[in-house]
Amino acid sequence: MNAARELQSVPAEEQQPSKSRFAFLEGWLYLLPSIVLFGVFVFYPMFRTIYLSFFLADQIGPFEFAGLENYHYILSSDSFQSSIKATVLFVLFTVPATIILALFLALLTSEKIMGIGIFRTFFSSTMGMSVAASSVIWMFMYNPSIGVFSKVAEWLGLPVIQWLQNPDYALLAVSLSTIWMSTGFAYLIILGGLQNIDPHLYENARVAGVSYFYQLRRITLPMLSPTLFFIVTVSFINAFQTFGQIDILTKGGPVESTNVIVYSIYKDAFINNDVGSASAQAVILFFCVLALTVLQFKLGERKVHYQ
Amino acid sequence: MTSTKRISLYAVLIICTAVMMFPIFYAFSISFMDGEEVLDGQLLPSSFSLTNYAEVFEKVPLLTYLINSFATSAIVMIGQLLVSSLAAFAFVFMKFKGRDFVFFLFISTMMIPWEATMVPNFMTVQSLGWTNNYVGLTIPFFALAFGTFLLRQHFKTIPKELYEASQVAGISRFRFFWNVILPVSRSSLVTLGIYSFLTNWNMYLWPLLVTNTESARTVQIGLKQLQTQEIASDWGVVMAGVVIVILPTLILLFAGQKKLQKGLTQGALK
């Protein structure tokens, strides 16, 4: 986010008053479509969500002021606690694994050898896969009688697991499919970061005759840190917003073991018609994402090495 | 690199490809199988019959869904390109009061998760009568902070002298934007275009909320419908649907992967 700083450092141009008034109007005119759309579809609904969270409300609108009742209610409900637990576990299962896998694949394909383009395309391909399509494929793979996981387990003489029906395994199964879905995007970003590293650094290292792992630890990872920092933030935020794979694979079950927060909001608002409770959960989601972003920026500023 | 190293690198690459591509390969393979082959748990079909493909168009109105998805993705793509490039142009080439504040507003939209605002958004769209049509599926997504930053990054590389010269020659700002800036930024616009088409083609939650008629649904919701209807009976047909839905985006990704990688890294990091 050097951008904000850069903008501020631009000195204001000295202009005649009439000209500058015109520039003022014209400038705002170019920004108007964005401002109106953000106002209607981002800022207004955010404030509206906060407002609704203090009311008893249904899909028509608020009908009774409730103070903090919605918050009391969800924070003490078992359902919301299991939803928080599922969300946190899901984030922990998916984010580190996705990034390590993507980093590994990116390092493998950073060498310029023959046919590398094909491999790069293959590894980024899950980025083109929709959540719905991916989830349907994984649902079949997890099918206990004909899916590939059961066939392999049978072949190895292992017990067949009801991946999506067993509360002990369902979240793990959804996480595994999510890791696969998100690797393509993370890979593409990390590969881009690797290619931006100044090749001279490696030449010097080669002259000095250092080992590959020394080079990885002292050159590649430090130079890659802004990229890694970015992709970690984005992956965290994406993981908090997971919905599609839950809706298709498990519907939040079995026994709410995969009822992650966005699915819980969706269920409360559109199935149980309890908009107040859904809004309170949405506010909590918003603050989680906000805290995470701020925290990462604070940490990032100190730890990240910018070129 | 020694040849042993090279061979082992290729071996690792091939193993990784096999693992990563397996689900996609599996879907293609199943889509050609008849019911019996699927139940046997075979990996490869005995023949490449297209029966499942013909059948999937009869089971759900897939053609309508495809048209809806194409149309809404294209509309959002054009909308995002226009709205984002106008905003990016103002941020780079114009100086006026309040610009920094607006820039801050743009950044703050990236911290508000869309899912946290979906309930009031649904109510807005419903009260405007925008459910079950293209308007409700497209307009809310026209403004995009990420797209604005990505284009702003590219606009900043355009020499300021070009702008000053156009001012001296008395060309209006809008003509300069339309006839000079947009053509020289073609590559960034293509990157953002690919990104926005992909994202919108793959969108799931919003179309699920704002469409409930067959004439308005998109392919992603069609897949859910297909999977719910056909569960445990005819996976070959379901997978044929999956293949039809993923083919356009996979082709787009294969064609634009290099551009996308370069553009996304630039927009994200600088």
Coordinates of C-alpha atoms in Angstrom, one line a residue:
Chain A
M1 CA 0.0 0.0 0.0
N2 CA 2.7 2.5 -1.0
A3 CA 0.0 4.0 -3.2
A4 CA -1.6 6.0 -0.5
R5 CA 1.6 7.6 0.6
E6 CA 2.6 8.4 -2.9
L7 CA -0.6 10.2 -3.6
Q8 CA -0.2 12.4 -0.6
S9 CA 3.3 13.4 -1.5
V10 CA 2.2 14.9 -4.8
P11 CA 2.3 18.7 -4.4
A12 CA -0.9 20.5 -5.2
E13 CA -0.7 22.4 -8.5
E14 CA -1.1 26.1 -8.4
Q15 CA -4.0 27.0 -10.5
Q16 CA -6.4 29.8 -11.1
P17 CA -9.6 29.5 -9.0
S18 CA -12.0 29.1 -11.8
K19 CA -9.9 26.5 -13.6
S20 CA -9.5 24.6 -10.3
R21 CA -13.2 24.6 -9.6
F22 CA -13.8 23.1 -13.0
A23 CA -11.1 20.5 -12.4
F24 CA -12.7 19.7 -9.1
L25 CA -16.1 19.1 -10.8
E26 CA -14.6 17.1 -13.6
G27 CA -12.5 15.0 -11.3
W28 CA -15.5 14.0 -9.2
L29 CA -17.5 13.3 -12.4
Y30 CA -15.0 10.6 -13.4
L31 CA -15.2 9.1 -9.9
L32 CA -19.0 9.4 -9.6
P33 CA -20.0 6.0 -11.0
S34 CA -17.6 4.3 -8.6
I35 CA -18.7 6.4 -5.6
V36 CA -22.4 5.9 -6.3
L37 CA -22.0 2.1 -6.7
F38 CA -19.8 1.8 -3.6
G39 CA -22.3 3.9 -1.7
V40 CA -25.3 1.9 -2.6
F41 CA -23.8 -1.6 -2.6
V42 CA -20.9 -1.5 -0.1
F43 CA -21.2 1.4 2.4
Y44 CA -24.9 1.7 2.8
P45 CA -25.5 -2.1 3.3
M46 CA -22.5 -2.2 5.8
F47 CA -24.2 0.5 7.9
R48 CA -27.5 -1.1 7.4
T49 CA -26.2 -4.4 8.6
I50 CA -24.8 -2.8 11.8
Y51 CA -28.1 -1.1 12.3
L52 CA -30.2 -4.2 11.8
S53 CA -28.0 -6.1 14.2
F54 CA -29.6 -4.1 17.0
F55 CA -33.1 -5.0 16.0
L56 CA -35.3 -8.0 15.8
A57 CA -35.8 -8.2 12.1
D58 CA -37.0 -10.3 9.2
Q59 CA -36.6 -10.1 5.5
I60 CA -39.1 -7.2 5.3
G61 CA -37.2 -5.1 7.8
P62 CA -36.7 -4.3 11.5
F63 CA -39.7 -4.5 13.8
E64 CA -38.4 -4.1 17.3
F65 CA -35.4 -2.5 18.9
A66 CA -33.4 -5.2 20.7
G67 CA -30.2 -3.5 21.9
L68 CA -27.5 -6.1 22.2
E69 CA -29.9 -8.9 22.5
N70 CA -28.9 -10.4 19.1
Y71 CA -25.3 -10.4 20.2
H72 CA -26.2 -12.0 23.6
Y73 CA -28.3 -14.6 21.8
I74 CA -25.7 -15.7 19.3
L75 CA -22.7 -15.5 21.6
S76 CA -24.5 -17.8 24.0
S77 CA -25.9 -20.2 21.4
D78 CA -24.2 -23.5 20.8
S79 CA -24.9 -23.2 17.1
F80 CA -22.9 -20.0 16.8
Q81 CA -20.0 -21.4 18.9
S82 CA -19.8 -24.4 16.7
S83 CA -19.9 -22.1 13.7
I84 CA -16.9 -20.1 15.1
K85 CA -15.1 -23.3 15.8
A86 CA -15.7 -24.6 12.3
T87 CA -14.6 -21.4 10.8
V88 CA -11.4 -21.1 12.7
L89 CA -10.5 -24.8 12.1
F90 CA -11.3 -24.4 8.4
V91 CA -9.1 -21.4 8.1
L92 CA -6.2 -23.2 9.9
F93 CA -6.7 -26.3 7.7
T94 CA -6.7 -24.5 4.4
V95 CA -4.6 -21.3 4.5
P96 CA -1.1 -22.7 5.5
A97 CA -1.5 -25.8 3.4
T98 CA -2.6 -23.8 0.3
I99 CA 0.3 -21.4 0.6
I100 CA 2.9 -24.1 1.2
L101 CA 1.6 -26.1 -1.7
A102 CA 1.5 -23.1 -4.0
L103 CA 5.0 -22.0 -3.0
F104 CA 6.4 -25.5 -3.6
L105 CA 4.8 -25.6 -7.1
A106 CA 6.0 -22.1 -7.9
L107 CA 9.6 -22.9 -6.8
L108 CA 9.5 -26.0 -9.0
T109 CA 8.4 -24.1 -12.0
S110 CA 10.6 -21.0 -11.6
E111 CA 13.5 -22.6 -13.6
K112 CA 13.3 -21.9 -17.3
I113 CA 13.5 -25.4 -18.7
M114 CA 11.8 -26.8 -21.8
G115 CA 8.0 -27.3 -21.6
I116 CA 7.8 -25.3 -18.4
G117 CA 4.9 -23.2 -19.8
I118 CA 2.7 -26.3 -19.9
F119 CA 3.3 -27.1 -16.3
R120 CA 2.7 -23.5 -15.3
T121 CA -0.7 -23.6 -17.1
F122 CA -1.6 -26.9 -15.4
F123 CA -0.8 -25.7 -11.9
S124 CA -2.7 -22.5 -12.3
S125 CA -5.7 -24.2 -13.9
T126 CA -7.8 -24.5 -10.7
M127 CA -8.1 -20.8 -10.8
G128 CA -10.5 -21.2 -13.8
M129 CA -12.6 -23.8 -11.9
S130 CA -15.8 -22.5 -10.3
V131 CA -16.6 -23.4 -6.7
A132 CA -19.8 -25.2 -7.9
A133 CA -18.0 -27.3 -10.5
S134 CA -15.1 -28.2 -8.2
S135 CA -17.5 -29.1 -5.4
V136 CA -19.5 -31.4 -7.6
I137 CA -16.4 -33.2 -8.8
W138 CA -15.1 -33.6 -5.2
M139 CA -18.5 -34.8 -4.0
F140 CA -18.2 -37.6 -6.5
M141 CA -14.6 -38.4 -5.4
Y142 CA -15.8 -38.6 -1.8
N143 CA -18.7 -40.9 -2.7
P144 CA -18.4 -43.8 -0.3
S145 CA -19.4 -46.5 -2.8
I146 CA -18.0 -45.4 -6.2
G147 CA -15.7 -42.5 -5.5
V148 CA -12.0 -42.7 -6.1
F149 CA -11.1 -42.3 -2.4
S150 CA -13.1 -45.4 -1.4
K151 CA -11.7 -47.3 -4.3
V152 CA -8.1 -46.5 -3.3
A153 CA -8.9 -47.3 0.4
E154 CA -10.4 -50.7 -0.7
W155 CA -7.4 -51.4 -2.8
L156 CA -5.0 -50.7 0.1
G157 CA -7.2 -52.7 2.5
L158 CA -8.1 -49.6 4.6
P159 CA -11.6 -49.0 6.0
V160 CA -13.9 -47.0 3.8
I161 CA -14.7 -43.6 5.3
Q162 CA -18.0 -41.7 4.8
W163 CA -16.1 -38.5 4.3
L164 CA -19.0 -36.1 4.0
Q165 CA -21.4 -37.8 6.4
N166 CA -19.0 -38.3 9.3
P167 CA -18.8 -35.3 11.6
D168 CA -15.2 -36.1 12.4
Y169 CA -14.1 -36.0 8.8
A170 CA -16.5 -33.7 7.0
L171 CA -14.6 -30.4 7.7
L172 CA -11.4 -32.1 6.8
A173 CA -12.9 -33.3 3.5
V174 CA -14.3 -29.8 2.6
S175 CA -10.9 -28.3 3.5
L176 CA -9.0 -30.7 1.3
S177 CA -11.2 -29.8 -1.7
T178 CA -10.8 -26.1 -0.8
I179 CA -7.0 -26.3 -0.7
W180 CA -7.1 -27.8 -4.2
M181 CA -9.5 -25.0 -5.5
S182 CA -7.4 -22.1 -4.0
T183 CA -4.0 -23.4 -5.0
G184 CA -4.2 -22.1 -8.6
F185 CA -4.7 -18.5 -7.7
A186 CA -2.0 -18.5 -4.9
Y187 CA 0.4 -20.3 -7.3
L188 CA -0.1 -17.6 -10.0
I189 CA 0.5 -14.8 -7.6
I190 CA 3.6 -16.4 -6.0
L191 CA 5.1 -17.3 -9.4
G192 CA 4.7 -13.7 -10.4
G193 CA 6.5 -12.6 -7.3
L194 CA 9.4 -15.1 -8.0
Q195 CA 9.8 -13.7 -11.5
N196 CA 10.1 -10.2 -10.2
I197 CA 13.2 -11.0 -8.1
D198 CA 16.3 -9.4 -9.6
P199 CA 18.3 -12.2 -11.3
H200 CA 21.6 -10.5 -10.4
L201 CA 21.1 -11.6 -6.8
Y202 CA 21.2 -15.2 -7.9
E203 CA 24.3 -14.6 -10.1
N204 CA 26.2 -13.3 -7.2
A205 CA 25.1 -16.3 -5.1
R206 CA 26.2 -18.7 -7.8
V207 CA 29.6 -17.0 -7.9
A208 CA 29.9 -17.4 -4.2
G209 CA 28.9 -21.1 -4.6
V210 CA 26.2 -21.2 -2.0
S211 CA 23.8 -24.1 -1.6
Y212 CA 20.2 -24.1 -3.0
F213 CA 18.6 -24.0 0.4
Y214 CA 20.9 -21.2 1.6
Q215 CA 19.9 -19.3 -1.5
L216 CA 16.2 -20.0 -0.8
R217 CA 16.5 -18.9 2.8
R218 CA 18.6 -15.8 2.3
I219 CA 17.5 -14.5 -1.1
T220 CA 14.3 -16.0 -2.4
L221 CA 12.1 -16.0 0.7
P222 CA 13.1 -12.5 1.9
M223 CA 12.7 -11.0 -1.6
L224 CA 9.4 -12.9 -1.9
S225 CA 8.0 -11.6 1.4
P226 CA 5.8 -8.8 0.0
T227 CA 4.1 -11.4 -2.3
L228 CA 3.8 -14.0 0.4
F229 CA 2.4 -11.3 2.8
F230 CA -0.2 -10.3 0.2
I231 CA -1.3 -13.9 -0.6
V232 CA -1.5 -14.8 3.1
T233 CA -3.9 -11.9 3.7
V234 CA -6.0 -12.6 0.7
S235 CA -6.2 -16.3 1.5
F236 CA -7.3 -15.6 5.1
I237 CA -10.0 -13.3 3.9
N238 CA -11.2 -15.8 1.3
A239 CA -11.2 -18.6 3.8
F240 CA -13.5 -16.5 6.1
Q241 CA -15.9 -16.0 3.2
T242 CA -16.3 -19.6 2.2
F243 CA -19.8 -20.6 1.1
G244 CA -20.2 -22.5 -2.1
Q245 CA -18.4 -25.7 -1.2
I246 CA -20.3 -25.9 2.1
D247 CA -23.6 -25.4 0.4
I248 CA -23.0 -28.1 -2.2
L249 CA -20.9 -30.7 -0.2
T250 CA -22.4 -30.7 3.3
K251 CA -25.1 -28.0 3.8
G252 CA -23.3 -27.1 7.1
G253 CA -23.7 -30.6 8.5
P254 CA -23.3 -33.3 9.8
V255 CA -24.3 -32.0 13.2
E256 CA -23.1 -28.5 12.2
S257 CA -19.5 -29.6 12.0
T258 CA -19.1 -27.6 8.8
N259 CA -21.4 -24.7 9.5
V260 CA -18.9 -21.9 8.8
I261 CA -19.9 -18.3 9.5
V262 CA -21.0 -17.2 6.0
Y263 CA -23.2 -20.4 5.7
S264 CA -24.6 -19.6 9.2
I265 CA -25.4 -16.1 8.1
Y266 CA -27.1 -17.3 4.9
K267 CA -29.1 -19.9 6.9
D268 CA -30.3 -17.4 9.5
A269 CA -31.2 -14.7 7.0
F270 CA -32.7 -16.7 4.1
I271 CA -34.0 -19.9 5.7
N272 CA -34.8 -19.1 9.3
N273 CA -35.8 -15.5 8.4
D274 CA -34.0 -14.1 11.4
V275 CA -32.3 -11.1 9.9
G276 CA -31.3 -9.6 13.3
S277 CA -29.2 -12.6 14.2
A278 CA -27.8 -12.9 10.7
S279 CA -26.8 -9.2 10.9
A280 CA -25.1 -9.6 14.2
Q281 CA -23.1 -12.5 12.8
A282 CA -22.2 -10.4 9.7
V283 CA -20.9 -7.6 12.0
I284 CA -18.7 -10.1 13.8
L285 CA -17.5 -11.4 10.4
F286 CA -16.7 -7.8 9.3
F287 CA -14.7 -7.1 12.5
C288 CA -12.8 -10.4 12.1
V289 CA -11.8 -9.5 8.6
L290 CA -11.0 -5.9 9.5
A291 CA -8.9 -7.0 12.5
L292 CA -7.0 -9.5 10.4
T293 CA -6.3 -6.9 7.7
V294 CA -5.1 -4.3 10.2
L295 CA -3.0 -6.8 12.1
Q296 CA -1.3 -8.0 9.0
F297 CA -0.5 -4.6 7.8
K298 CA 1.0 -3.7 11.2
L299 CA 3.1 -6.9 11.2
G300 CA 3.8 -6.6 7.5
E301 CA 5.2 -3.1 7.8
R302 CA 7.8 -4.4 10.2
K303 CA 8.7 -7.8 8.9
V304 CA 8.3 -7.5 5.2
H305 CA 11.3 -6.7 3.0
Y306 CA 10.4 -4.4 0.1
Q307 CA 12.6 -4.2 -2.9
Chain B
M1 CA 21.8 -28.0 -14.2
T2 CA 23.1 -31.6 -14.4
S3 CA 21.0 -34.1 -16.4
T4 CA 20.2 -36.2 -13.3
K5 CA 18.8 -33.1 -11.6
R6 CA 16.9 -32.2 -14.7
I7 CA 15.3 -35.7 -15.0
S8 CA 14.4 -35.7 -11.3
L9 CA 12.8 -32.2 -11.7
Y10 CA 10.7 -33.4 -14.6
A11 CA 9.7 -36.5 -12.6
V12 CA 8.5 -34.3 -9.7
L13 CA 6.7 -32.0 -12.1
I14 CA 4.9 -34.9 -13.7
I15 CA 3.8 -36.3 -10.4
C16 CA 2.6 -32.9 -9.2
T17 CA 0.7 -32.5 -12.5
A18 CA -0.9 -35.9 -12.1
V19 CA -2.1 -35.0 -8.6
M20 CA -3.3 -31.5 -9.3
M21 CA -5.0 -32.3 -12.6
F22 CA -6.6 -35.5 -11.4
P23 CA -10.0 -34.1 -10.4
I24 CA -10.4 -32.3 -13.8
F25 CA -9.2 -35.4 -15.7
Y26 CA -11.6 -37.5 -13.6
A27 CA -14.6 -35.2 -14.5
F28 CA -13.8 -35.4 -18.2
S29 CA -13.4 -39.2 -18.0
I30 CA -16.7 -39.8 -16.1
S31 CA -18.6 -37.5 -18.5
F32 CA -18.1 -40.1 -21.3
M33 CA -19.1 -43.2 -19.2
D34 CA -22.4 -44.9 -19.1
G35 CA -24.1 -45.7 -15.7
E36 CA -22.6 -49.1 -15.4
E37 CA -19.0 -48.0 -15.9
V38 CA -19.5 -45.3 -13.3
L39 CA -20.8 -47.8 -10.8
D40 CA -17.8 -50.1 -11.5
G41 CA -15.5 -47.2 -10.5
Q42 CA -13.5 -47.2 -13.7
L43 CA -10.9 -44.5 -14.4
L44 CA -11.2 -44.5 -18.2
P45 CA -14.3 -44.7 -20.3
S46 CA -14.6 -47.6 -22.8
S47 CA -15.7 -45.2 -25.6
F48 CA -16.1 -41.5 -26.1
S49 CA -19.9 -41.4 -26.5
L50 CA -21.6 -38.1 -26.3
T51 CA -24.9 -39.4 -24.9
N52 CA -24.4 -37.8 -21.5
Y53 CA -23.8 -34.4 -23.2
A54 CA -27.0 -34.6 -25.2
E55 CA -28.9 -35.8 -22.1
V56 CA -27.7 -32.9 -19.8
F57 CA -29.3 -30.4 -22.1
E58 CA -32.6 -32.2 -21.7
K59 CA -32.4 -32.6 -18.0
V60 CA -31.9 -28.9 -17.2
P61 CA -32.3 -25.8 -19.5
L62 CA -28.5 -25.6 -19.7
L63 CA -28.5 -23.6 -22.9
T64 CA -30.5 -20.8 -21.2
Y65 CA -28.2 -20.9 -18.2
L66 CA -25.1 -20.7 -20.5
I67 CA -26.6 -17.7 -22.3
N68 CA -27.4 -16.0 -19.0
S69 CA -23.9 -16.7 -17.7
F70 CA -22.2 -15.4 -20.9
A71 CA -24.4 -12.3 -21.0
T72 CA -24.0 -11.3 -17.3
S73 CA -20.2 -12.0 -17.3
A74 CA -19.8 -9.9 -20.4
I75 CA -21.9 -7.1 -19.1
V76 CA -20.0 -7.0 -15.8
M77 CA -16.7 -7.2 -17.6
I78 CA -17.6 -4.2 -19.7
G79 CA -19.0 -2.3 -16.8
Q80 CA -16.0 -2.9 -14.6
L81 CA -13.6 -1.9 -17.3
L82 CA -15.5 1.4 -17.9
V83 CA -16.1 2.3 -14.3
S84 CA -12.6 1.3 -13.1
S85 CA -10.8 3.0 -15.9
L86 CA -12.7 6.3 -15.4
A87 CA -11.8 6.3 -11.7
A88 CA -8.2 5.3 -12.4
F89 CA -7.9 8.1 -14.9
A90 CA -9.0 10.7 -12.3
F91 CA -6.6 9.3 -9.7
V92 CA -3.6 9.6 -12.1
F93 CA -4.2 12.6 -14.3
M94 CA -6.3 14.9 -12.2
K95 CA -5.6 16.9 -9.1
F96 CA -8.6 18.1 -7.1
K97 CA -9.8 18.6 -3.6
G98 CA -10.9 15.4 -1.9
R99 CA -9.0 13.0 -4.1
D100 CA -7.0 11.5 -1.3
F101 CA -10.2 11.0 0.7
V102 CA -11.9 9.2 -2.2
F103 CA -8.8 7.1 -2.6
F104 CA -9.1 6.1 1.1
L105 CA -12.7 5.2 0.5
F106 CA -11.7 2.9 -2.4
I107 CA -9.1 1.1 -0.2
S108 CA -11.7 0.7 2.6
T109 CA -14.1 -1.1 0.3
M110 CA -11.5 -3.9 0.1
M111 CA -11.9 -4.5 3.8
I112 CA -15.6 -5.0 3.8
P113 CA -16.4 -8.6 3.0
W114 CA -19.2 -8.9 0.4
E115 CA -20.9 -11.6 2.5
A116 CA -21.2 -9.3 5.5
T117 CA -23.4 -7.0 3.4
M118 CA -25.4 -9.5 1.4
V119 CA -28.6 -9.3 3.4
P120 CA -29.3 -5.5 2.9
N121 CA -28.0 -5.9 -0.7
F122 CA -30.6 -8.5 -1.3
M123 CA -33.3 -6.3 0.1
T124 CA -32.1 -3.4 -2.0
V125 CA -32.2 -5.4 -5.2
Q126 CA -35.6 -6.9 -4.3
S127 CA -37.1 -3.5 -3.5
L128 CA -35.8 -2.2 -6.9
G129 CA -37.5 -5.2 -8.6
W130 CA -34.1 -6.4 -9.9
T131 CA -34.4 -10.0 -8.9
N132 CA -34.5 -12.6 -11.7
N133 CA -33.0 -10.3 -14.3
Y134 CA -29.6 -9.2 -15.7
V135 CA -29.7 -5.9 -13.9
G136 CA -29.6 -7.4 -10.4
L137 CA -26.9 -9.9 -11.4
T138 CA -24.6 -7.2 -12.9
I139 CA -25.0 -3.6 -11.7
P140 CA -23.9 -4.3 -8.0
F141 CA -20.5 -5.4 -9.3
F142 CA -19.6 -2.6 -11.7
A143 CA -17.3 -0.7 -9.2
L144 CA -14.2 -2.6 -8.3
A145 CA -11.4 -1.1 -6.2
F146 CA -9.0 -3.9 -7.2
G147 CA -9.6 -3.1 -10.9
T148 CA -9.1 0.6 -10.3
F149 CA -5.8 0.0 -8.6
L150 CA -4.6 -2.3 -11.3
L151 CA -5.4 0.2 -14.1
R152 CA -4.0 3.1 -12.0
Q153 CA -0.7 1.2 -11.9
H154 CA -0.6 1.1 -15.7
F155 CA -1.8 4.6 -16.2
K156 CA 1.1 5.9 -14.0
T157 CA 3.6 4.5 -16.5
I158 CA 2.2 6.7 -19.3
P159 CA 4.5 9.8 -19.7
K160 CA 3.0 12.9 -18.2
E161 CA 4.3 14.8 -21.3
L162 CA 1.7 13.1 -23.4
Y163 CA -1.0 14.6 -21.1
E164 CA 0.6 18.0 -21.1
A165 CA 0.9 18.0 -24.9
S166 CA -2.8 17.1 -25.3
Q167 CA -3.7 20.0 -22.9
V168 CA -1.6 22.4 -25.0
A169 CA -3.2 21.1 -28.2
G170 CA -6.6 21.8 -26.6
I171 CA -7.9 18.2 -26.6
S172 CA -10.6 17.6 -24.0
R173 CA -9.7 15.4 -21.1
F174 CA -12.4 12.9 -22.0
R175 CA -11.1 12.6 -25.6
F176 CA -7.6 12.2 -24.3
F177 CA -8.8 9.4 -22.0
W178 CA -10.8 7.7 -24.7
N179 CA -8.5 8.1 -27.7
V180 CA -5.1 7.9 -26.1
I181 CA -5.1 6.3 -22.6
L182 CA -7.4 3.4 -23.3
P183 CA -5.7 2.3 -26.5
V184 CA -2.2 2.4 -25.0
S185 CA -3.4 0.5 -21.9
R186 CA -4.9 -2.4 -23.9
S187 CA -2.8 -5.1 -22.2
S188 CA -4.0 -4.1 -18.7
L189 CA -7.5 -3.8 -19.8
V190 CA -7.3 -7.3 -21.3
T191 CA -5.9 -8.6 -18.0
L192 CA -8.7 -7.0 -16.0
G193 CA -11.2 -8.2 -18.5
I194 CA -10.1 -11.8 -18.2
Y195 CA -10.1 -11.6 -14.4
S196 CA -13.6 -10.1 -14.2
F197 CA -15.1 -12.5 -16.7
L198 CA -13.6 -15.5 -14.8
T199 CA -14.8 -14.2 -11.4
N200 CA -18.3 -13.5 -12.7
W201 CA -18.7 -16.7 -14.6
N202 CA -17.8 -18.5 -11.4
M203 CA -20.0 -16.5 -9.0
Y204 CA -22.2 -18.6 -6.8
L205 CA -23.7 -17.0 -3.8
W206 CA -25.2 -13.9 -5.4
P207 CA -27.0 -15.6 -8.3
L208 CA -28.3 -18.2 -5.7
L209 CA -29.9 -15.3 -3.8
V210 CA -31.3 -13.2 -6.6
T211 CA -32.5 -15.8 -9.1
N212 CA -35.2 -18.4 -8.6
T213 CA -36.7 -18.8 -12.1
E214 CA -35.2 -21.1 -14.8
S215 CA -35.1 -18.2 -17.3
A216 CA -32.8 -16.1 -15.0
R217 CA -30.5 -18.8 -13.5
T218 CA -26.8 -19.0 -14.3
V219 CA -24.7 -22.1 -15.0
Q220 CA -23.3 -22.4 -11.5
I221 CA -26.8 -22.6 -10.0
G222 CA -27.7 -25.0 -12.8
L223 CA -24.9 -27.3 -11.6
K224 CA -26.3 -27.3 -8.1
Q225 CA -29.7 -28.1 -9.5
L226 CA -28.3 -30.9 -11.6
Q227 CA -26.4 -32.4 -8.7
T228 CA -29.4 -32.3 -6.4
Q229 CA -31.7 -33.9 -9.0
E230 CA -29.3 -36.5 -10.3
I231 CA -27.6 -37.5 -7.1
A232 CA -26.6 -41.1 -7.0
S233 CA -28.4 -41.9 -10.2
D234 CA -26.5 -40.6 -13.2
W235 CA -23.1 -39.1 -12.5
G236 CA -22.1 -39.3 -16.1
V237 CA -24.7 -36.7 -17.0
V238 CA -23.7 -34.5 -14.0
M239 CA -20.1 -34.5 -15.1
A240 CA -21.0 -33.7 -18.7
G241 CA -22.7 -30.6 -17.2
V242 CA -19.5 -29.8 -15.1
V243 CA -17.3 -30.1 -18.2
I244 CA -19.5 -27.8 -20.2
V245 CA -19.4 -25.2 -17.4
I246 CA -15.7 -25.3 -16.8
L247 CA -14.6 -25.5 -20.5
P248 CA -15.0 -21.7 -21.3
T249 CA -13.1 -20.6 -18.2
L250 CA -10.3 -23.2 -18.6
I251 CA -9.8 -22.1 -22.2
L252 CA -9.8 -18.4 -21.2
L253 CA -7.3 -19.2 -18.4
F254 CA -5.0 -21.3 -20.7
A255 CA -5.0 -18.4 -23.3
G256 CA -4.5 -15.6 -20.8
Q257 CA -2.5 -17.2 -18.0
K258 CA 0.7 -15.2 -18.7
K259 CA -1.1 -11.9 -18.9
L260 CA -3.1 -12.6 -15.8
Q261 CA -0.1 -13.6 -13.8
K262 CA 1.8 -10.4 -14.7
G263 CA -1.2 -8.1 -14.2
L264 CA -2.4 -9.6 -10.9
T265 CA 1.1 -9.4 -9.4
Q266 CA 1.4 -5.8 -10.5
G267 CA -2.0 -4.7 -9.3
A268 CA -1.6 -6.4 -6.0
L269 CA 1.8 -5.4 -5.0
K270 CA 3.0 -2.1 -6.3

